[in-house]
mmCIF file with all atom_site columns, C-alpha atoms in Angstrom:
data_model
loop_
_atom_site.group_PDB
_atom_site.id
_atom_site.type_symbol
_atom_site.label_atom_id
_atom_site.label_alt_id
_atom_site.label_comp_id
_atom_site.label_asym_id
_atom_site.label_entity_id
_atom_site.label_seq_id
_atom_site.pdbx_PDB_ins_code
_atom_site.Cartn_x
_atom_site.Cartn_y
_atom_site.Cartn_z
_atom_site.occupancy
_atom_site.B_iso_or_equiv
_atom_site.pdbx_formal_charge
_atom_site.auth_seq_id
_atom_site.auth_comp_id
_atom_site.auth_asym_id
_atom_site.auth_atom_id
_atom_site.pdbx_PDB_model_num
ATOM 1   C CA . GLY A 1 1   ? 0.009   -0.060 -0.066 1.00 0.00 ? 1   GLY A CA 1
ATOM 2   C CA . ALA A 1 2   ? 0.821   3.698  -0.242 1.00 0.00 ? 2   ALA A CA 1
ATOM 3   C CA . VAL A 1 3   ? 3.273   4.800  2.402  1.00 0.00 ? 3   VAL A CA 1
ATOM 4   C CA . VAL A 1 4   ? 4.348   8.572  3.467  1.00 0.00 ? 4   VAL A CA 1
ATOM 5   C CA . SER A 1 5   ? 7.452   8.805  5.558  1.00 0.00 ? 5   SER A CA 1
ATOM 6   C CA . GLN A 1 6   ? 7.655   12.131 7.706  1.00 0.00 ? 6   GLN A CA 1
ATOM 7   C CA . HIS A 1 7   ? 10.747  13.101 9.420  1.00 0.00 ? 7   HIS A CA 1
ATOM 8   C CA . PRO A 1 8   ? 11.865  13.979 11.946 1.00 0.00 ? 8   PRO A CA 1
ATOM 9   C CA . SER A 1 9   ? 9.306   12.356 14.324 1.00 0.00 ? 9   SER A CA 1
ATOM 10  C CA . TRP A 1 10  ? 9.949   14.812 17.167 1.00 0.00 ? 10  TRP A CA 1
ATOM 11  C CA . VAL A 1 11  ? 12.293  17.921 17.311 1.00 0.00 ? 11  VAL A CA 1
ATOM 12  C CA . ILE A 1 12  ? 13.075  20.407 20.173 1.00 0.00 ? 12  ILE A CA 1
ATOM 13  C CA . CYS A 1 13  ? 14.223  23.780 19.097 1.00 0.00 ? 13  CYS A CA 1
ATOM 14  C CA . LYS A 1 14  ? 15.091  27.196 20.823 1.00 0.00 ? 14  LYS A CA 1
ATOM 15  C CA . SER A 1 15  ? 12.778  30.039 20.189 1.00 0.00 ? 15  SER A CA 1
ATOM 16  C CA . GLY A 1 16  ? 13.653  32.112 17.378 1.00 0.00 ? 16  GLY A CA 1
ATOM 17  C CA . THR A 1 17  ? 15.217  29.212 15.117 1.00 0.00 ? 17  THR A CA 1
ATOM 18  C CA . SER A 1 18  ? 13.682  27.512 12.187 1.00 0.00 ? 18  SER A CA 1
ATOM 19  C CA . VAL A 1 19  ? 12.799  23.834 11.931 1.00 0.00 ? 19  VAL A CA 1
ATOM 20  C CA . LYS A 1 20  ? 12.429  21.830 8.675  1.00 0.00 ? 20  LYS A CA 1
ATOM 21  C CA . ILE A 1 21  ? 9.843   18.970 8.491  1.00 0.00 ? 21  ILE A CA 1
ATOM 22  C CA . GLU A 1 22  ? 9.883   16.637 5.670  1.00 0.00 ? 22  GLU A CA 1
ATOM 23  C CA . CYS A 1 23  ? 7.166   14.577 4.013  1.00 0.00 ? 23  CYS A CA 1
ATOM 24  C CA . ARG A 1 24  ? 7.927   11.771 1.452  1.00 0.00 ? 24  ARG A CA 1
ATOM 25  C CA . SER A 1 25  ? 5.616   9.503  -0.556 1.00 0.00 ? 25  SER A CA 1
ATOM 26  C CA . LEU A 1 26  ? 7.815   6.373  -0.928 1.00 0.00 ? 26  LEU A CA 1
ATOM 27  C CA . ASP A 1 27  ? 5.933   4.341  -3.287 1.00 0.00 ? 27  ASP A CA 1
ATOM 28  C CA . PHE A 1 28  ? 3.666   6.496  -5.563 1.00 0.00 ? 28  PHE A CA 1
ATOM 29  C CA . GLN A 1 29  ? 3.819   10.130 -6.761 1.00 0.00 ? 29  GLN A CA 1
ATOM 30  C CA . ALA A 1 30  ? 1.830   12.704 -4.596 1.00 0.00 ? 30  ALA A CA 1
ATOM 31  C CA . THR A 1 31  ? 0.473   15.325 -6.651 1.00 0.00 ? 31  THR A CA 1
ATOM 32  C CA . THR A 1 32  ? -0.961  17.024 -3.874 1.00 0.00 ? 32  THR A CA 1
ATOM 33  C CA . MET A 1 33  ? 0.193   17.302 -0.276 1.00 0.00 ? 33  MET A CA 1
ATOM 34  C CA . PHE A 1 34  ? -1.429  18.450 2.831  1.00 0.00 ? 34  PHE A CA 1
ATOM 35  C CA . TRP A 1 35  ? -0.067  19.925 6.115  1.00 0.00 ? 35  TRP A CA 1
ATOM 36  C CA . TYR A 1 36  ? -2.152  19.618 9.236  1.00 0.00 ? 36  TYR A CA 1
ATOM 37  C CA . ARG A 1 37  ? -1.561  21.131 12.889 1.00 0.00 ? 37  ARG A CA 1
ATOM 38  C CA . GLN A 1 38  ? -2.903  19.157 15.838 1.00 0.00 ? 38  GLN A CA 1
ATOM 39  C CA . PHE A 1 39  ? -3.221  20.378 19.371 1.00 0.00 ? 39  PHE A CA 1
ATOM 40  C CA . PRO A 1 40  ? -3.470  17.654 22.171 1.00 0.00 ? 40  PRO A CA 1
ATOM 41  C CA . LYS A 1 41  ? -6.872  16.021 22.216 1.00 0.00 ? 41  LYS A CA 1
ATOM 42  C CA . GLN A 1 42  ? -8.037  17.999 19.244 1.00 0.00 ? 42  GLN A CA 1
ATOM 43  C CA . SER A 1 43  ? -8.689  17.347 15.788 1.00 0.00 ? 43  SER A CA 1
ATOM 44  C CA . LEU A 1 44  ? -6.617  17.907 12.629 1.00 0.00 ? 44  LEU A CA 1
ATOM 45  C CA . MET A 1 45  ? -6.589  21.501 11.296 1.00 0.00 ? 45  MET A CA 1
ATOM 46  C CA . LEU A 1 46  ? -5.564  21.997 7.728  1.00 0.00 ? 46  LEU A CA 1
ATOM 47  C CA . MET A 1 47  ? -2.751  24.542 7.517  1.00 0.00 ? 47  MET A CA 1
ATOM 48  C CA . ALA A 1 48  ? -2.191  24.350 3.564  1.00 0.00 ? 48  ALA A CA 1
ATOM 49  C CA . THR A 1 49  ? -2.455  22.317 0.479  1.00 0.00 ? 49  THR A CA 1
ATOM 50  C CA . SER A 1 50  ? 0.219   22.115 -1.843 1.00 0.00 ? 50  SER A CA 1
ATOM 51  C CA . ASN A 1 51  ? 0.526   20.799 -5.630 1.00 0.00 ? 51  ASN A CA 1
ATOM 52  C CA . GLU A 1 52  ? 3.606   19.833 -7.043 1.00 0.00 ? 52  GLU A CA 1
ATOM 53  C CA . GLY A 1 53  ? 5.317   22.664 -8.734 1.00 0.00 ? 53  GLY A CA 1
ATOM 54  C CA . SER A 1 54  ? 2.890   25.179 -7.465 1.00 0.00 ? 54  SER A CA 1
ATOM 55  C CA . LYS A 1 55  ? 2.801   27.740 -4.450 1.00 0.00 ? 55  LYS A CA 1
ATOM 56  C CA . ALA A 1 56  ? 0.731   26.338 -1.421 1.00 0.00 ? 56  ALA A CA 1
ATOM 57  C CA . THR A 1 57  ? -2.422  27.520 -0.719 1.00 0.00 ? 57  THR A CA 1
ATOM 58  C CA . TYR A 1 58  ? -2.712  28.473 2.871  1.00 0.00 ? 58  TYR A CA 1
ATOM 59  C CA . GLU A 1 59  ? -6.088  28.208 4.988  1.00 0.00 ? 59  GLU A CA 1
ATOM 60  C CA . GLN A 1 60  ? -7.351  31.448 6.601  1.00 0.00 ? 60  GLN A CA 1
ATOM 61  C CA . GLY A 1 61  ? -5.312  32.416 9.634  1.00 0.00 ? 61  GLY A CA 1
ATOM 62  C CA . VAL A 1 62  ? -2.171  30.415 8.719  1.00 0.00 ? 62  VAL A CA 1
ATOM 63  C CA . GLU A 1 63  ? 0.767   32.890 8.210  1.00 0.00 ? 63  GLU A CA 1
ATOM 64  C CA . LYS A 1 64  ? 2.556   31.787 5.072  1.00 0.00 ? 64  LYS A CA 1
ATOM 65  C CA . ASP A 1 65  ? 5.476   33.527 5.857  1.00 0.00 ? 65  ASP A CA 1
ATOM 66  C CA . LYS A 1 66  ? 5.832   31.631 9.113  1.00 0.00 ? 66  LYS A CA 1
ATOM 67  C CA . PHE A 1 67  ? 5.014   28.154 7.741  1.00 0.00 ? 67  PHE A CA 1
ATOM 68  C CA . LEU A 1 68  ? 6.929   27.750 4.646  1.00 0.00 ? 68  LEU A CA 1
ATOM 69  C CA . ILE A 1 69  ? 5.960   24.997 2.256  1.00 0.00 ? 69  ILE A CA 1
ATOM 70  C CA . ASN A 1 70  ? 7.818   23.707 -0.738 1.00 0.00 ? 70  ASN A CA 1
ATOM 71  C CA . HIS A 1 71  ? 6.528   20.912 -2.869 1.00 0.00 ? 71  HIS A CA 1
ATOM 72  C CA . ALA A 1 72  ? 9.376   20.644 -5.379 1.00 0.00 ? 72  ALA A CA 1
ATOM 73  C CA . SER A 1 73  ? 8.835   17.003 -6.438 1.00 0.00 ? 73  SER A CA 1
ATOM 74  C CA . LEU A 1 74  ? 6.246   14.503 -6.729 1.00 0.00 ? 74  LEU A CA 1
ATOM 75  C CA . THR A 1 75  ? 7.576   12.633 -3.736 1.00 0.00 ? 75  THR A CA 1
ATOM 76  C CA . LEU A 1 76  ? 8.750   15.306 -1.444 1.00 0.00 ? 76  LEU A CA 1
ATOM 77  C CA . SER A 1 77  ? 7.258   18.348 0.445  1.00 0.00 ? 77  SER A CA 1
ATOM 78  C CA . THR A 1 78  ? 8.920   20.219 3.203  1.00 0.00 ? 78  THR A CA 1
ATOM 79  C CA . LEU A 1 79  ? 7.190   22.535 5.941  1.00 0.00 ? 79  LEU A CA 1
ATOM 80  C CA . THR A 1 80  ? 9.646   24.942 7.370  1.00 0.00 ? 80  THR A CA 1
ATOM 81  C CA . VAL A 1 81  ? 8.593   26.768 10.686 1.00 0.00 ? 81  VAL A CA 1
ATOM 82  C CA . THR A 1 82  ? 10.482  29.788 10.745 1.00 0.00 ? 82  THR A CA 1
ATOM 83  C CA . SER A 1 83  ? 11.319  31.936 13.667 1.00 0.00 ? 83  SER A CA 1
ATOM 84  C CA . ALA A 1 84  ? 9.651   29.288 16.013 1.00 0.00 ? 84  ALA A CA 1
ATOM 85  C CA . HIS A 1 85  ? 7.978   30.246 19.131 1.00 0.00 ? 85  HIS A CA 1
ATOM 86  C CA . PRO A 1 86  ? 6.570   28.400 22.137 1.00 0.00 ? 86  PRO A CA 1
ATOM 87  C CA . GLU A 1 87  ? 3.102   28.658 20.717 1.00 0.00 ? 87  GLU A CA 1
ATOM 88  C CA . ASP A 1 88  ? 4.217   26.939 17.505 1.00 0.00 ? 88  ASP A CA 1
ATOM 89  C CA . SER A 1 89  ? 4.785   23.836 19.529 1.00 0.00 ? 89  SER A CA 1
ATOM 90  C CA . SER A 1 90  ? 2.412   21.219 18.336 1.00 0.00 ? 90  SER A CA 1
ATOM 91  C CA . PHE A 1 91  ? 1.798   17.926 16.398 1.00 0.00 ? 91  PHE A CA 1
ATOM 92  C CA . TYR A 1 92  ? 2.334   18.558 12.616 1.00 0.00 ? 92  TYR A CA 1
ATOM 93  C CA . ILE A 1 93  ? 0.888   15.845 10.093 1.00 0.00 ? 93  ILE A CA 1
ATOM 94  C CA . CYS A 1 94  ? 1.445   15.673 6.393  1.00 0.00 ? 94  CYS A CA 1
ATOM 95  C CA . SER A 1 95  ? -0.784  13.782 3.890  1.00 0.00 ? 95  SER A CA 1
ATOM 96  C CA . ALA A 1 96  ? -0.186  12.892 0.488  1.00 0.00 ? 96  ALA A CA 1
ATOM 97  C CA . ALA A 1 97  ? -2.645  12.279 -2.355 1.00 0.00 ? 97  ALA A CA 1
ATOM 98  C CA . GLY A 1 98  ? -1.820  11.147 -5.917 1.00 0.00 ? 98  GLY A CA 1
ATOM 99  C CA . THR A 1 99  ? -3.608  9.870  -9.049 1.00 0.00 ? 99  THR A CA 1
ATOM 100 C CA . GLY A 1 100 ? -5.378  6.442  -7.999 1.00 0.00 ? 100 GLY A CA 1
ATOM 101 C CA . TYR A 1 101 ? -4.394  6.948  -4.480 1.00 0.00 ? 101 TYR A CA 1
ATOM 102 C CA . GLY A 1 102 ? -6.425  8.204  -1.308 1.00 0.00 ? 102 GLY A CA 1
ATOM 103 C CA . TYR A 1 103 ? -5.010  10.244 1.381  1.00 0.00 ? 103 TYR A CA 1
ATOM 104 C CA . THR A 1 104 ? -2.015  8.801  3.148  1.00 0.00 ? 104 THR A CA 1
ATOM 105 C CA . PHE A 1 105 ? -0.898  10.086 6.233  1.00 0.00 ? 105 PHE A CA 1
ATOM 106 C CA . GLY A 1 106 ? 2.632   10.606 7.696  1.00 0.00 ? 106 GLY A CA 1
ATOM 107 C CA . SER A 1 107 ? 3.173   9.488  11.227 1.00 0.00 ? 107 SER A CA 1
ATOM 108 C CA . GLY A 1 108 ? 3.516   13.203 12.786 1.00 0.00 ? 108 GLY A CA 1
ATOM 109 C CA . THR A 1 109 ? 6.206   15.386 13.755 1.00 0.00 ? 109 THR A CA 1
ATOM 110 C CA . ARG A 1 110 ? 6.088   16.646 17.554 1.00 0.00 ? 110 ARG A CA 1
ATOM 111 C CA . LEU A 1 111 ? 7.463   19.937 17.572 1.00 0.00 ? 111 LEU A CA 1
ATOM 112 C CA . THR A 1 112 ? 8.675   21.655 21.167 1.00 0.00 ? 112 THR A CA 1
ATOM 113 C CA . VAL A 1 113 ? 9.899   25.116 20.989 1.00 0.00 ? 113 VAL A CA 1
ATOM 114 C CA . VAL A 1 114 ? 11.705  26.130 24.228 1.00 0.00 ? 114 VAL A CA 1
ATOM 115 C CA . THR B 2 1   ? -16.303 26.597 4.839  1.00 0.00 ? 1   THR B CA 1
ATOM 116 C CA . GLN B 2 2   ? -17.775 23.003 5.372  1.00 0.00 ? 2   GLN B CA 1
ATOM 117 C CA . LEU B 2 3   ? -18.249 22.060 9.129  1.00 0.00 ? 3   LEU B CA 1
ATOM 118 C CA . LEU B 2 4   ? -18.521 18.591 10.314 1.00 0.00 ? 4   LEU B CA 1
ATOM 119 C CA . GLU B 2 5   ? -19.916 17.965 13.883 1.00 0.00 ? 5   GLU B CA 1
ATOM 120 C CA . GLN B 2 6   ? -18.779 14.985 15.693 1.00 0.00 ? 6   GLN B CA 1
ATOM 121 C CA . SER B 2 7   ? -20.460 13.401 18.878 1.00 0.00 ? 7   SER B CA 1
ATOM 122 C CA . PRO B 2 8   ? -19.873 12.650 21.560 1.00 0.00 ? 8   PRO B CA 1
ATOM 123 C CA . GLN B 2 9   ? -16.448 14.467 22.004 1.00 0.00 ? 9   GLN B CA 1
ATOM 124 C CA . PHE B 2 10  ? -15.238 12.028 24.878 1.00 0.00 ? 10  PHE B CA 1
ATOM 125 C CA . LEU B 2 11  ? -16.514 8.394  25.465 1.00 0.00 ? 11  LEU B CA 1
ATOM 126 C CA . SER B 2 12  ? -15.508 6.283  28.489 1.00 0.00 ? 12  SER B CA 1
ATOM 127 C CA . ILE B 2 13  ? -16.977 2.701  28.662 1.00 0.00 ? 13  ILE B CA 1
ATOM 128 C CA . GLN B 2 14  ? -16.317 -0.641 30.164 1.00 0.00 ? 14  GLN B CA 1
ATOM 129 C CA . GLU B 2 15  ? -14.758 -3.662 28.037 1.00 0.00 ? 15  GLU B CA 1
ATOM 130 C CA . GLY B 2 16  ? -17.799 -5.582 26.295 1.00 0.00 ? 16  GLY B CA 1
ATOM 131 C CA . GLU B 2 17  ? -20.109 -2.416 25.781 1.00 0.00 ? 17  GLU B CA 1
ATOM 132 C CA . ASN B 2 18  ? -21.299 -1.108 22.683 1.00 0.00 ? 18  ASN B CA 1
ATOM 133 C CA . LEU B 2 19  ? -21.120 2.492  21.651 1.00 0.00 ? 19  LEU B CA 1
ATOM 134 C CA . THR B 2 20  ? -21.968 4.724  18.385 1.00 0.00 ? 20  THR B CA 1
ATOM 135 C CA . VAL B 2 21  ? -19.940 7.879  17.299 1.00 0.00 ? 21  VAL B CA 1
ATOM 136 C CA . TYR B 2 22  ? -21.715 10.266 14.887 1.00 0.00 ? 22  TYR B CA 1
ATOM 137 C CA . CYS B 2 23  ? -20.694 12.493 12.259 1.00 0.00 ? 23  CYS B CA 1
ATOM 138 C CA . ASN B 2 24  ? -22.890 15.511 10.800 1.00 0.00 ? 24  ASN B CA 1
ATOM 139 C CA . SER B 2 25  ? -22.630 18.151 8.229  1.00 0.00 ? 25  SER B CA 1
ATOM 140 C CA . SER B 2 26  ? -24.953 20.691 6.661  1.00 0.00 ? 26  SER B CA 1
ATOM 141 C CA . SER B 2 27  ? -23.558 20.076 3.237  1.00 0.00 ? 27  SER B CA 1
ATOM 142 C CA . VAL B 2 28  ? -23.402 16.775 1.204  1.00 0.00 ? 28  VAL B CA 1
ATOM 143 C CA . PHE B 2 29  ? -20.546 14.639 1.165  1.00 0.00 ? 29  PHE B CA 1
ATOM 144 C CA . SER B 2 30  ? -18.988 13.452 -1.890 1.00 0.00 ? 30  SER B CA 1
ATOM 145 C CA . SER B 2 31  ? -17.071 11.082 0.276  1.00 0.00 ? 31  SER B CA 1
ATOM 146 C CA . LEU B 2 32  ? -16.478 10.249 3.798  1.00 0.00 ? 32  LEU B CA 1
ATOM 147 C CA . GLN B 2 33  ? -13.926 8.612  5.679  1.00 0.00 ? 33  GLN B CA 1
ATOM 148 C CA . TRP B 2 34  ? -13.390 7.185  9.231  1.00 0.00 ? 34  TRP B CA 1
ATOM 149 C CA . TYR B 2 35  ? -9.769  7.253  10.899 1.00 0.00 ? 35  TYR B CA 1
ATOM 150 C CA . ARG B 2 36  ? -8.383  6.055  14.006 1.00 0.00 ? 36  ARG B CA 1
ATOM 151 C CA . GLN B 2 37  ? -5.585  7.842  15.831 1.00 0.00 ? 37  GLN B CA 1
ATOM 152 C CA . GLU B 2 38  ? -3.224  6.812  18.511 1.00 0.00 ? 38  GLU B CA 1
ATOM 153 C CA . PRO B 2 39  ? -1.153  9.251  20.516 1.00 0.00 ? 39  PRO B CA 1
ATOM 154 C CA . GLY B 2 40  ? 2.009   10.459 18.414 1.00 0.00 ? 40  GLY B CA 1
ATOM 155 C CA . GLU B 2 41  ? 0.991   9.014  15.496 1.00 0.00 ? 41  GLU B CA 1
ATOM 156 C CA . GLY B 2 42  ? -0.877  9.873  12.196 1.00 0.00 ? 42  GLY B CA 1
ATOM 157 C CA . PRO B 2 43  ? -4.467  8.944  11.558 1.00 0.00 ? 43  PRO B CA 1
ATOM 158 C CA . VAL B 2 44  ? -5.071  5.448  9.862  1.00 0.00 ? 44  VAL B CA 1
ATOM 159 C CA . LEU B 2 45  ? -7.911  4.980  7.656  1.00 0.00 ? 45  LEU B CA 1
ATOM 160 C CA . LEU B 2 46  ? -10.684 2.600  8.692  1.00 0.00 ? 46  LEU B CA 1
ATOM 161 C CA . VAL B 2 47  ? -13.336 2.953  5.813  1.00 0.00 ? 47  VAL B CA 1
ATOM 162 C CA . THR B 2 48  ? -14.244 4.978  2.989  1.00 0.00 ? 48  THR B CA 1
ATOM 163 C CA . VAL B 2 49  ? -17.938 5.456  2.071  1.00 0.00 ? 49  VAL B CA 1
ATOM 164 C CA . VAL B 2 50  ? -19.539 7.216  -0.944 1.00 0.00 ? 50  VAL B CA 1
ATOM 165 C CA . THR B 2 51  ? -22.911 5.851  -1.452 1.00 0.00 ? 51  THR B CA 1
ATOM 166 C CA . GLY B 2 52  ? -25.928 7.069  0.507  1.00 0.00 ? 52  GLY B CA 1
ATOM 167 C CA . GLY B 2 53  ? -27.398 4.609  2.651  1.00 0.00 ? 53  GLY B CA 1
ATOM 168 C CA . GLU B 2 54  ? -24.002 2.521  2.457  1.00 0.00 ? 54  GLU B CA 1
ATOM 169 C CA . VAL B 2 55  ? -23.301 -0.025 5.250  1.00 0.00 ? 55  VAL B CA 1
ATOM 170 C CA . LYS B 2 56  ? -19.611 -1.440 5.682  1.00 0.00 ? 56  LYS B CA 1
ATOM 171 C CA . LYS B 2 57  ? -18.312 -3.712 8.268  1.00 0.00 ? 57  LYS B CA 1
ATOM 172 C CA . LEU B 2 58  ? -14.707 -4.060 9.693  1.00 0.00 ? 58  LEU B CA 1
ATOM 173 C CA . LYS B 2 59  ? -14.792 -7.017 12.283 1.00 0.00 ? 59  LYS B CA 1
ATOM 174 C CA . ARG B 2 60  ? -16.716 -5.405 15.413 1.00 0.00 ? 60  ARG B CA 1
ATOM 175 C CA . LEU B 2 61  ? -16.995 -1.917 13.731 1.00 0.00 ? 61  LEU B CA 1
ATOM 176 C CA . THR B 2 62  ? -20.221 -0.955 11.452 1.00 0.00 ? 62  THR B CA 1
ATOM 177 C CA . PHE B 2 63  ? -20.248 2.135  9.466  1.00 0.00 ? 63  PHE B CA 1
ATOM 178 C CA . GLN B 2 64  ? -23.180 3.632  8.034  1.00 0.00 ? 64  GLN B CA 1
ATOM 179 C CA . PHE B 2 65  ? -23.657 6.523  5.603  1.00 0.00 ? 65  PHE B CA 1
ATOM 180 C CA . GLY B 2 66  ? -26.820 8.509  5.617  1.00 0.00 ? 66  GLY B CA 1
ATOM 181 C CA . ASP B 2 67  ? -29.237 8.203  2.698  1.00 0.00 ? 67  ASP B CA 1
ATOM 182 C CA . ALA B 2 68  ? -28.635 11.933 2.052  1.00 0.00 ? 68  ALA B CA 1
ATOM 183 C CA . ARG B 2 69  ? -25.042 11.605 2.543  1.00 0.00 ? 69  ARG B CA 1
ATOM 184 C CA . LYS B 2 70  ? -24.908 14.334 4.982  1.00 0.00 ? 70  LYS B CA 1
ATOM 185 C CA . ASP B 2 71  ? -24.233 12.002 8.109  1.00 0.00 ? 71  ASP B CA 1
ATOM 186 C CA . SER B 2 72  ? -22.381 8.884  9.191  1.00 0.00 ? 72  SER B CA 1
ATOM 187 C CA . SER B 2 73  ? -21.949 6.799  12.036 1.00 0.00 ? 73  SER B CA 1
ATOM 188 C CA . LEU B 2 74  ? -19.543 4.184  13.431 1.00 0.00 ? 74  LEU B CA 1
ATOM 189 C CA . HIS B 2 75  ? -20.786 1.461  15.679 1.00 0.00 ? 75  HIS B CA 1
ATOM 190 C CA . ILE B 2 76  ? -18.364 -0.473 17.722 1.00 0.00 ? 76  ILE B CA 1
ATOM 191 C CA . THR B 2 77  ? -19.833 -3.898 19.139 1.00 0.00 ? 77  THR B CA 1
ATOM 192 C CA . ALA B 2 78  ? -18.258 -5.420 22.455 1.00 0.00 ? 78  ALA B CA 1
ATOM 193 C CA . ALA B 2 79  ? -15.610 -2.780 22.611 1.00 0.00 ? 79  ALA B CA 1
ATOM 194 C CA . GLN B 2 80  ? -12.070 -3.775 23.847 1.00 0.00 ? 80  GLN B CA 1
ATOM 195 C CA . PRO B 2 81  ? -9.225  -1.921 25.425 1.00 0.00 ? 81  PRO B CA 1
ATOM 196 C CA . GLY B 2 82  ? -7.569  -2.110 22.142 1.00 0.00 ? 82  GLY B CA 1
ATOM 197 C CA . ASP B 2 83  ? -10.374 0.210  20.584 1.00 0.00 ? 83  ASP B CA 1
ATOM 198 C CA . THR B 2 84  ? -9.176  3.049  22.757 1.00 0.00 ? 84  THR B CA 1
ATOM 199 C CA . GLY B 2 85  ? -8.179  5.944  20.612 1.00 0.00 ? 85  GLY B CA 1
ATOM 200 C CA . LEU B 2 86  ? -9.081  9.156  18.799 1.00 0.00 ? 86  LEU B CA 1
ATOM 201 C CA . TYR B 2 87  ? -11.832 8.423  16.089 1.00 0.00 ? 87  TYR B CA 1
ATOM 202 C CA . LEU B 2 88  ? -12.177 11.044 13.320 1.00 0.00 ? 88  LEU B CA 1
ATOM 203 C CA . CYS B 2 89  ? -14.675 11.309 10.552 1.00 0.00 ? 89  CYS B CA 1
ATOM 204 C CA . ALA B 2 90  ? -13.471 13.266 7.406  1.00 0.00 ? 90  ALA B CA 1
ATOM 205 C CA . GLY B 2 91  ? -15.234 14.175 4.335  1.00 0.00 ? 91  GLY B CA 1
ATOM 206 C CA . GLU B 2 92  ? -14.838 15.523 1.038  1.00 0.00 ? 92  GLU B CA 1
ATOM 207 C CA . PHE B 2 93  ? -17.238 18.101 -0.314 1.00 0.00 ? 93  PHE B CA 1
ATOM 208 C CA . GLY B 2 94  ? -17.938 18.498 -4.252 1.00 0.00 ? 94  GLY B CA 1
ATOM 209 C CA . SER B 2 95  ? -14.790 17.999 -6.543 1.00 0.00 ? 95  SER B CA 1
ATOM 210 C CA . ALA B 2 96  ? -12.277 19.402 -4.125 1.00 0.00 ? 96  ALA B CA 1
ATOM 211 C CA . ARG B 2 97  ? -9.332  17.131 -3.282 1.00 0.00 ? 97  ARG B CA 1
ATOM 212 C CA . GLN B 2 98  ? -9.346  18.032 0.513  1.00 0.00 ? 98  GLN B CA 1
ATOM 213 C CA . LEU B 2 99  ? -10.550 16.474 3.463  1.00 0.00 ? 99  LEU B CA 1
ATOM 214 C CA . THR B 2 100 ? -12.322 18.335 6.151  1.00 0.00 ? 100 THR B CA 1
ATOM 215 C CA . PHE B 2 101 ? -11.927 16.684 9.674  1.00 0.00 ? 101 PHE B CA 1
ATOM 216 C CA . GLY B 2 102 ? -14.664 16.349 12.438 1.00 0.00 ? 102 GLY B CA 1
ATOM 217 C CA . SER B 2 103 ? -13.858 17.402 15.810 1.00 0.00 ? 103 SER B CA 1
ATOM 218 C CA . GLY B 2 104 ? -13.045 14.061 16.866 1.00 0.00 ? 104 GLY B CA 1
ATOM 219 C CA . THR B 2 105 ? -14.170 11.577 19.454 1.00 0.00 ? 105 THR B CA 1
ATOM 220 C CA . GLN B 2 106 ? -11.792 10.263 22.325 1.00 0.00 ? 106 GLN B CA 1
ATOM 221 C CA . LEU B 2 107 ? -12.739 6.821  23.304 1.00 0.00 ? 107 LEU B CA 1
ATOM 222 C CA . THR B 2 108 ? -11.372 5.111  26.264 1.00 0.00 ? 108 THR B CA 1
ATOM 223 C CA . VAL B 2 109 ? -12.449 1.527  26.679 1.00 0.00 ? 109 VAL B CA 1
ATOM 224 C CA . LEU B 2 110 ? -11.661 0.387  30.414 1.00 0.00 ? 110 LEU B CA 1
ATOM 225 C CA . PRO B 2 111 ? -10.952 -3.236 31.196 1.00 0.00 ? 111 PRO B CA 1
#
């Protein structure tokens, strides 16, 4: 079946630094990738949608300059949290979709900003 | 903006009991999915329903899709501690390739 690999699974960074999270589709071409944010005991909130080779579409209230998304190839998308602050601490999850494939989710990244 | 209401938000039951989780929308789903998520992991797909009135079974789990495709339910028979987790419904609307998630149901099954 379709597999999406997300790295790192957890990361701790200092306030003010940037963190990059990778999402790779291992056995299919992901024409669209989605990035979600999840707070404890809450559901997934869509942050942005990216199509390969195009600029990401951000949901209302999500700062595009803070959460940089790159989807340069059909198998890789990255989310960079720039100038991270403690309030950015959360669980970030990616999902990939391709032709003939449904939504496949990564295992998530726990970001803690100290 | 599509809204999915999921209920109950929290559910704590004893092993062996039955339970039902509901997912409702004011708009028609083009498809609806149910996921289960464990702490620190991504959601895992349980089922996809697309046809109004559809019923699917997965061992002790029964999924129903409303005739009007605006609601769905997940019924678990004889719940076990291993069923503990966050259950999420998620729907697609129209032709958009995008999932909107419900608020989730945190299920705890006590031994």
